[in-house]
mmCIF file of C-alpha atoms and ligand atoms in Angstrom:
data_model
loop_
_atom_site.group_PDB
_atom_site.id
_atom_site.type_symbol
_atom_site.label_atom_id
_atom_site.label_comp_id
_atom_site.label_asym_id
_atom_site.label_seq_id
_atom_site.Cartn_x
_atom_site.Cartn_y
_atom_site.Cartn_z
ATOM 1 C CA UNK A 1 6.777 -32.400 -49.643
ATOM 2 C CA UNK A 2 3.628 -34.475 -49.504
ATOM 3 C CA UNK A 3 0.503 -32.503 -48.641
ATOM 4 C CA UNK A 4 -0.882 -32.903 -45.132
ATOM 5 C CA UNK A 5 -4.546 -33.905 -44.940
ATOM 6 C CA UNK A 6 -6.366 -33.245 -41.662
ATOM 7 C CA UNK A 7 -9.241 -35.659 -41.197
ATOM 8 C CA UNK A 8 -12.014 -35.429 -38.625
ATOM 9 C CA UNK A 9 -15.382 -37.147 -38.179
ATOM 10 C CA UNK A 10 -18.358 -36.132 -36.037
ATOM 11 C CA UNK A 11 -19.278 -39.791 -35.527
ATOM 12 C CA UNK A 12 -16.179 -40.047 -33.356
ATOM 13 C CA UNK A 13 -12.672 -41.486 -33.518
ATOM 14 C CA UNK A 14 -14.051 -45.033 -33.709
ATOM 15 C CA UNK A 15 -16.506 -44.320 -36.540
ATOM 16 C CA UNK A 16 -16.494 -47.414 -38.775
ATOM 17 C CA UNK A 17 -15.716 -45.614 -42.038
ATOM 18 C CA UNK A 18 -13.084 -43.230 -40.637
ATOM 19 C CA UNK A 19 -10.171 -45.645 -40.644
ATOM 20 C CA UNK A 20 -10.992 -46.906 -44.116
ATOM 21 C CA UNK A 21 -11.041 -43.376 -45.497
ATOM 22 C CA UNK A 22 -7.798 -42.490 -43.711
ATOM 23 C CA UNK A 23 -6.127 -45.504 -45.314
ATOM 24 C CA UNK A 24 -7.292 -44.423 -48.780
ATOM 25 C CA UNK A 25 -6.293 -40.774 -48.275
ATOM 26 C CA UNK A 26 -2.763 -41.898 -47.406
ATOM 27 C CA UNK A 27 -2.276 -42.310 -51.159
ATOM 28 C CA UNK A 28 -2.699 -38.525 -51.521
ATOM 29 C CA UNK A 29 -0.469 -37.318 -48.711
ATOM 30 C CA UNK A 30 0.248 -37.563 -45.010
ATOM 31 C CA UNK A 31 -2.940 -38.018 -43.014
ATOM 32 C CA UNK A 32 -3.497 -36.599 -39.522
ATOM 33 C CA UNK A 33 -6.688 -37.808 -37.865
ATOM 34 C CA UNK A 34 -8.162 -35.713 -35.054
ATOM 35 C CA UNK A 35 -11.665 -36.789 -34.089
ATOM 36 C CA UNK A 36 -13.963 -36.499 -31.082
ATOM 37 C CA UNK A 37 -13.551 -39.192 -28.437
ATOM 38 C CA UNK A 38 -17.281 -39.924 -28.687
ATOM 39 C CA UNK A 39 -19.965 -39.358 -31.327
ATOM 40 C CA UNK A 40 -20.778 -35.658 -31.684
ATOM 41 C CA UNK A 41 -23.300 -35.635 -34.517
ATOM 42 C CA UNK A 42 -25.414 -32.470 -34.604
ATOM 43 C CA UNK A 43 -22.771 -30.617 -32.591
ATOM 44 C CA UNK A 44 -22.942 -27.919 -35.261
ATOM 45 C CA UNK A 45 -20.045 -25.437 -35.046
ATOM 46 C CA UNK A 46 -19.760 -25.418 -31.257
ATOM 47 C CA UNK A 47 -16.308 -24.972 -29.753
ATOM 48 C CA UNK A 48 -15.330 -25.722 -26.167
ATOM 49 C CA UNK A 49 -14.420 -22.464 -24.435
ATOM 50 C CA UNK A 50 -15.294 -23.101 -20.774
ATOM 51 C CA UNK A 51 -13.302 -26.223 -19.968
ATOM 52 C CA UNK A 52 -10.105 -27.808 -21.247
ATOM 53 C CA UNK A 53 -9.996 -30.247 -24.105
ATOM 54 C CA UNK A 54 -7.695 -33.227 -23.846
ATOM 55 C CA UNK A 55 -6.031 -34.992 -26.749
ATOM 56 C CA UNK A 56 -4.774 -38.561 -26.766
ATOM 57 C CA UNK A 57 -2.720 -40.085 -29.576
ATOM 58 C CA UNK A 58 -4.293 -43.530 -29.805
ATOM 59 C CA UNK A 59 -2.113 -44.547 -32.766
ATOM 60 C CA UNK A 60 0.586 -42.681 -34.692
ATOM 61 C CA UNK A 61 -1.077 -39.676 -36.296
ATOM 62 C CA UNK A 62 -4.518 -40.565 -34.882
ATOM 63 C CA UNK A 63 -5.765 -38.346 -32.093
ATOM 64 C CA UNK A 64 -8.842 -38.628 -29.943
ATOM 65 C CA UNK A 65 -10.021 -35.278 -28.556
ATOM 66 C CA UNK A 66 -12.500 -34.536 -25.776
ATOM 67 C CA UNK A 67 -14.230 -31.888 -27.863
ATOM 68 C CA UNK A 68 -16.393 -31.161 -30.862
ATOM 69 C CA UNK A 69 -15.542 -31.600 -34.538
ATOM 70 C CA UNK A 70 -14.791 -27.857 -34.775
ATOM 71 C CA UNK A 71 -12.499 -28.211 -31.741
ATOM 72 C CA UNK A 72 -10.715 -31.060 -33.509
ATOM 73 C CA UNK A 73 -9.926 -28.902 -36.530
ATOM 74 C CA UNK A 74 -9.058 -25.897 -34.344
ATOM 75 C CA UNK A 75 -6.628 -27.880 -32.180
ATOM 76 C CA UNK A 76 -5.491 -30.003 -35.096
ATOM 77 C CA UNK A 77 -4.483 -27.065 -37.265
ATOM 78 C CA UNK A 78 -2.989 -24.894 -34.515
ATOM 79 C CA UNK A 79 -1.337 -27.486 -32.284
ATOM 80 C CA UNK A 80 -1.192 -31.076 -33.489
ATOM 81 C CA UNK A 81 -0.355 -30.643 -37.171
ATOM 82 C CA UNK A 82 3.409 -30.620 -37.833
ATOM 83 C CA UNK A 83 2.835 -28.203 -40.740
ATOM 84 C CA UNK A 84 -0.165 -26.409 -42.222
ATOM 85 C CA UNK A 85 -2.673 -28.881 -43.677
ATOM 86 C CA UNK A 86 -3.452 -28.525 -47.369
ATOM 87 C CA UNK A 87 -7.032 -29.600 -46.755
ATOM 88 C CA UNK A 88 -9.488 -30.473 -44.003
ATOM 89 C CA UNK A 89 -11.648 -33.507 -44.723
ATOM 90 C CA UNK A 90 -14.618 -34.102 -42.434
ATOM 91 C CA UNK A 91 -16.367 -37.444 -42.531
ATOM 92 C CA UNK A 92 -17.501 -39.699 -43.908
ATOM 93 C CA UNK A 93 -20.682 -39.204 -41.943
ATOM 94 C CA UNK A 94 -23.078 -42.104 -41.618
ATOM 95 C CA UNK A 95 -26.089 -40.482 -43.293
ATOM 96 C CA UNK A 96 -26.682 -37.614 -45.684
ATOM 97 C CA UNK A 97 -26.245 -33.939 -44.834
ATOM 98 C CA UNK A 98 -28.775 -32.215 -47.075
ATOM 99 C CA UNK A 99 -30.398 -28.809 -47.108
ATOM 100 C CA UNK A 100 -30.893 -27.404 -43.629
ATOM 101 C CA UNK A 101 -28.940 -30.322 -42.125
ATOM 102 C CA UNK A 102 -25.825 -28.258 -42.766
ATOM 103 C CA UNK A 103 -26.760 -25.909 -39.904
ATOM 104 C CA UNK A 104 -26.796 -28.742 -37.356
ATOM 105 C CA UNK A 105 -24.084 -30.927 -38.813
ATOM 106 C CA UNK A 106 -20.805 -31.489 -37.020
ATOM 107 C CA UNK A 107 -19.489 -32.967 -40.257
ATOM 108 C CA UNK A 108 -20.088 -29.785 -42.226
ATOM 109 C CA UNK A 109 -18.778 -27.678 -39.329
ATOM 110 C CA UNK A 110 -15.467 -29.544 -39.373
ATOM 111 C CA UNK A 111 -14.936 -28.650 -43.026
ATOM 112 C CA UNK A 112 -16.115 -25.066 -42.491
ATOM 113 C CA UNK A 113 -13.674 -24.640 -39.587
ATOM 114 C CA UNK A 114 -10.898 -25.548 -42.003
ATOM 115 C CA UNK A 115 -12.168 -23.003 -44.508
ATOM 116 C CA UNK A 116 -12.404 -20.306 -41.825
ATOM 117 C CA UNK A 117 -8.705 -20.973 -41.252
ATOM 118 C CA UNK A 118 -7.955 -20.416 -44.927
ATOM 119 C CA UNK A 119 -7.794 -24.093 -45.827
ATOM 120 C CA UNK A 120 -9.753 -26.184 -48.290
ATOM 121 C CA UNK A 121 -12.701 -27.947 -46.682
ATOM 122 C CA UNK A 122 -14.471 -31.085 -47.853
ATOM 123 C CA UNK A 123 -17.441 -32.486 -45.924
ATOM 124 C CA UNK A 124 -18.301 -36.078 -46.795
ATOM 125 C CA UNK A 125 -21.521 -37.902 -45.953
ATOM 126 C CA UNK A 126 -22.668 -41.321 -47.110
ATOM 127 C CA UNK A 127 -26.162 -42.669 -47.594
ATOM 128 C CA UNK A 128 -27.458 -44.057 -44.315
ATOM 129 C CA UNK A 129 -26.724 -47.748 -43.753
ATOM 130 C CA UNK A 130 -24.761 -47.883 -47.018
ATOM 131 C CA UNK A 131 -24.354 -51.324 -48.549
ATOM 132 C CA UNK A 132 -21.464 -50.440 -50.875
ATOM 133 C CA UNK A 133 -19.141 -48.391 -48.693
ATOM 134 C CA UNK A 134 -16.084 -49.208 -50.822
ATOM 135 C CA UNK A 135 -17.449 -47.448 -53.918
ATOM 136 C CA UNK A 136 -18.455 -44.449 -51.834
ATOM 137 C CA UNK A 137 -14.990 -44.203 -50.269
ATOM 138 C CA UNK A 138 -13.273 -44.561 -53.650
ATOM 139 C CA UNK A 139 -15.420 -41.702 -54.929
ATOM 140 C CA UNK A 140 -14.637 -39.687 -51.799
ATOM 141 C CA UNK A 141 -10.923 -40.202 -52.346
ATOM 142 C CA UNK A 142 -11.171 -39.044 -55.970
ATOM 143 C CA UNK A 143 -13.089 -35.946 -54.841
ATOM 144 C CA UNK A 144 -10.479 -35.105 -52.184
ATOM 145 C CA UNK A 145 -7.728 -35.568 -54.788
ATOM 146 C CA UNK A 146 -9.514 -33.156 -57.118
ATOM 147 C CA UNK A 147 -10.160 -30.691 -54.293
ATOM 148 C CA UNK A 148 -6.470 -30.615 -53.409
ATOM 149 C CA UNK A 149 -5.685 -29.064 -56.780
ATOM 150 C CA UNK A 150 -8.945 -27.417 -57.856
ATOM 151 C CA UNK A 151 -10.739 -26.149 -54.744
ATOM 152 C CA UNK A 152 -9.562 -22.664 -53.767
ATOM 153 C CA UNK A 153 -8.264 -22.420 -50.179
ATOM 154 C CA UNK A 154 -10.950 -21.037 -47.899
ATOM 155 C CA UNK A 155 -13.782 -22.754 -49.750
ATOM 156 C CA UNK A 156 -15.937 -25.722 -48.790
ATOM 157 C CA UNK A 157 -17.751 -28.413 -50.698
ATOM 158 C CA UNK A 158 -20.424 -30.517 -49.022
ATOM 159 C CA UNK A 159 -20.515 -33.945 -50.655
ATOM 160 C CA UNK A 160 -23.206 -36.590 -50.275
ATOM 161 C CA UNK A 161 -22.065 -40.004 -51.430
ATOM 162 C CA UNK A 162 -24.134 -42.936 -52.653
ATOM 163 C CA UNK A 163 -24.394 -46.133 -50.695
ATOM 164 C CA UNK A 164 -25.390 -48.523 -53.441
ATOM 165 C CA UNK A 165 -22.516 -48.391 -55.905
ATOM 166 C CA UNK A 166 -23.631 -45.344 -57.933
ATOM 167 C CA UNK A 167 -20.877 -43.122 -59.331
ATOM 168 C CA UNK A 168 -22.906 -40.398 -61.059
ATOM 169 C CA UNK A 169 -22.703 -36.909 -59.611
ATOM 170 C CA UNK A 170 -24.461 -33.564 -59.758
ATOM 171 C CA UNK A 171 -23.563 -30.082 -58.567
ATOM 172 C CA UNK A 172 -26.433 -28.832 -56.467
ATOM 173 C CA UNK A 173 -27.718 -26.093 -54.239
ATOM 174 C CA UNK A 174 -28.999 -26.646 -50.717
ATOM 175 C CA UNK A 175 -32.593 -27.805 -50.648
ATOM 176 C CA UNK A 176 -35.137 -27.940 -47.877
ATOM 177 C CA UNK A 177 -35.268 -31.209 -46.007
ATOM 178 C CA UNK A 178 -38.263 -31.890 -43.778
ATOM 179 C CA UNK A 179 -38.290 -33.702 -40.475
ATOM 180 C CA UNK A 180 -41.005 -34.899 -38.218
ATOM 181 C CA UNK A 181 -40.806 -32.268 -35.491
ATOM 182 C CA UNK A 182 -41.014 -34.258 -32.350
ATOM 183 C CA UNK A 183 -40.552 -33.807 -28.617
ATOM 184 C CA UNK A 184 -41.301 -37.000 -26.729
ATOM 185 C CA UNK A 185 -42.005 -36.584 -23.011
ATOM 186 C CA UNK A 186 -41.103 -39.397 -20.642
ATOM 187 C CA UNK A 187 -40.718 -39.630 -16.885
ATOM 188 C CA UNK A 188 -37.730 -40.560 -14.764
ATOM 189 C CA UNK A 189 -38.011 -42.885 -11.734
ATOM 190 C CA UNK A 190 -38.898 -39.864 -9.561
ATOM 191 C CA UNK A 191 -41.772 -38.866 -11.809
ATOM 192 C CA UNK A 192 -40.012 -35.861 -13.311
ATOM 193 C CA UNK A 193 -40.517 -35.303 -17.046
ATOM 194 C CA UNK A 194 -37.659 -35.355 -19.510
ATOM 195 C CA UNK A 195 -37.611 -35.021 -23.267
ATOM 196 C CA UNK A 196 -36.192 -36.669 -26.362
ATOM 197 C CA UNK A 197 -36.081 -34.203 -29.225
ATOM 198 C CA UNK A 198 -35.913 -34.811 -32.968
ATOM 199 C CA UNK A 199 -37.891 -36.947 -35.389
ATOM 200 C CA UNK A 200 -37.160 -38.813 -38.588
ATOM 201 C CA UNK A 201 -36.833 -37.389 -42.086
ATOM 202 C CA UNK A 202 -40.194 -37.108 -43.827
ATOM 203 C CA UNK A 203 -39.080 -35.902 -47.231
ATOM 204 C CA UNK A 204 -38.184 -32.588 -48.789
ATOM 205 C CA UNK A 205 -39.547 -29.631 -50.694
ATOM 206 C CA UNK A 206 -39.349 -29.867 -54.487
ATOM 207 C CA UNK A 207 -36.495 -27.457 -55.267
ATOM 208 C CA UNK A 208 -35.088 -28.040 -58.772
ATOM 209 C CA UNK A 209 -31.298 -28.295 -58.756
ATOM 210 C CA UNK A 210 -31.125 -28.949 -55.032
ATOM 211 C CA UNK A 211 -29.253 -31.653 -53.173
ATOM 212 C CA UNK A 212 -32.491 -33.163 -51.841
ATOM 213 C CA UNK A 213 -33.914 -33.455 -55.358
ATOM 214 C CA UNK A 214 -30.702 -35.032 -56.656
ATOM 215 C CA UNK A 215 -30.793 -37.706 -53.950
ATOM 216 C CA UNK A 216 -34.475 -38.331 -54.617
ATOM 217 C CA UNK A 217 -33.682 -38.655 -58.332
ATOM 218 C CA UNK A 218 -31.212 -41.414 -57.509
ATOM 219 C CA UNK A 219 -27.955 -39.565 -58.152
ATOM 220 C CA UNK A 220 -26.654 -40.854 -54.844
HETATM 221 MN MN1 MN B 1 -22.536 -37.788 -37.645
#
């Protein structure tokens, strides 16, 4: 029987690269897509315990869920999948997940949820605003194919893919990415303050062998 691949994406069910990856992965097995109904980037590993989650099959084998990426894998594996998935693929995310990003990432959490359930997990992220998505998705498909046979169940790989046609790769450790720590205060029409949190990436620490260094060296 063909392997079942469970695919999620923290950028939501309508994420531009999700459908294209699903189409490619169909060459490897049956693909079940379960993704949040709206973008849930930086949802980390949250699961929805205090209200129901609703699932809607928007096309055959493509489900939109009113929850987080971890919810999608949880419900996908235990309820929506017709048989146990051979692998959980999460992504491709629009933008790298490097170093400490993995603690915030819904993309990584989706793959980890699969691994916690004894499945293989592959998290896929692509360079932000990638120009050559096709090469990145071809590489992603080759990596998922390899993971199906070579990644032990219960383990996760976090993959950052190039956006400019590169096909080199490096095995890395997690580095230390730096962000501009930022809390912007604004005021609503009643004069009450509210806040936007989070700032842009401002580089990384120099950690030889790390993912951040590899990206900076042009591997992806
Ligand atoms: Mn995202």
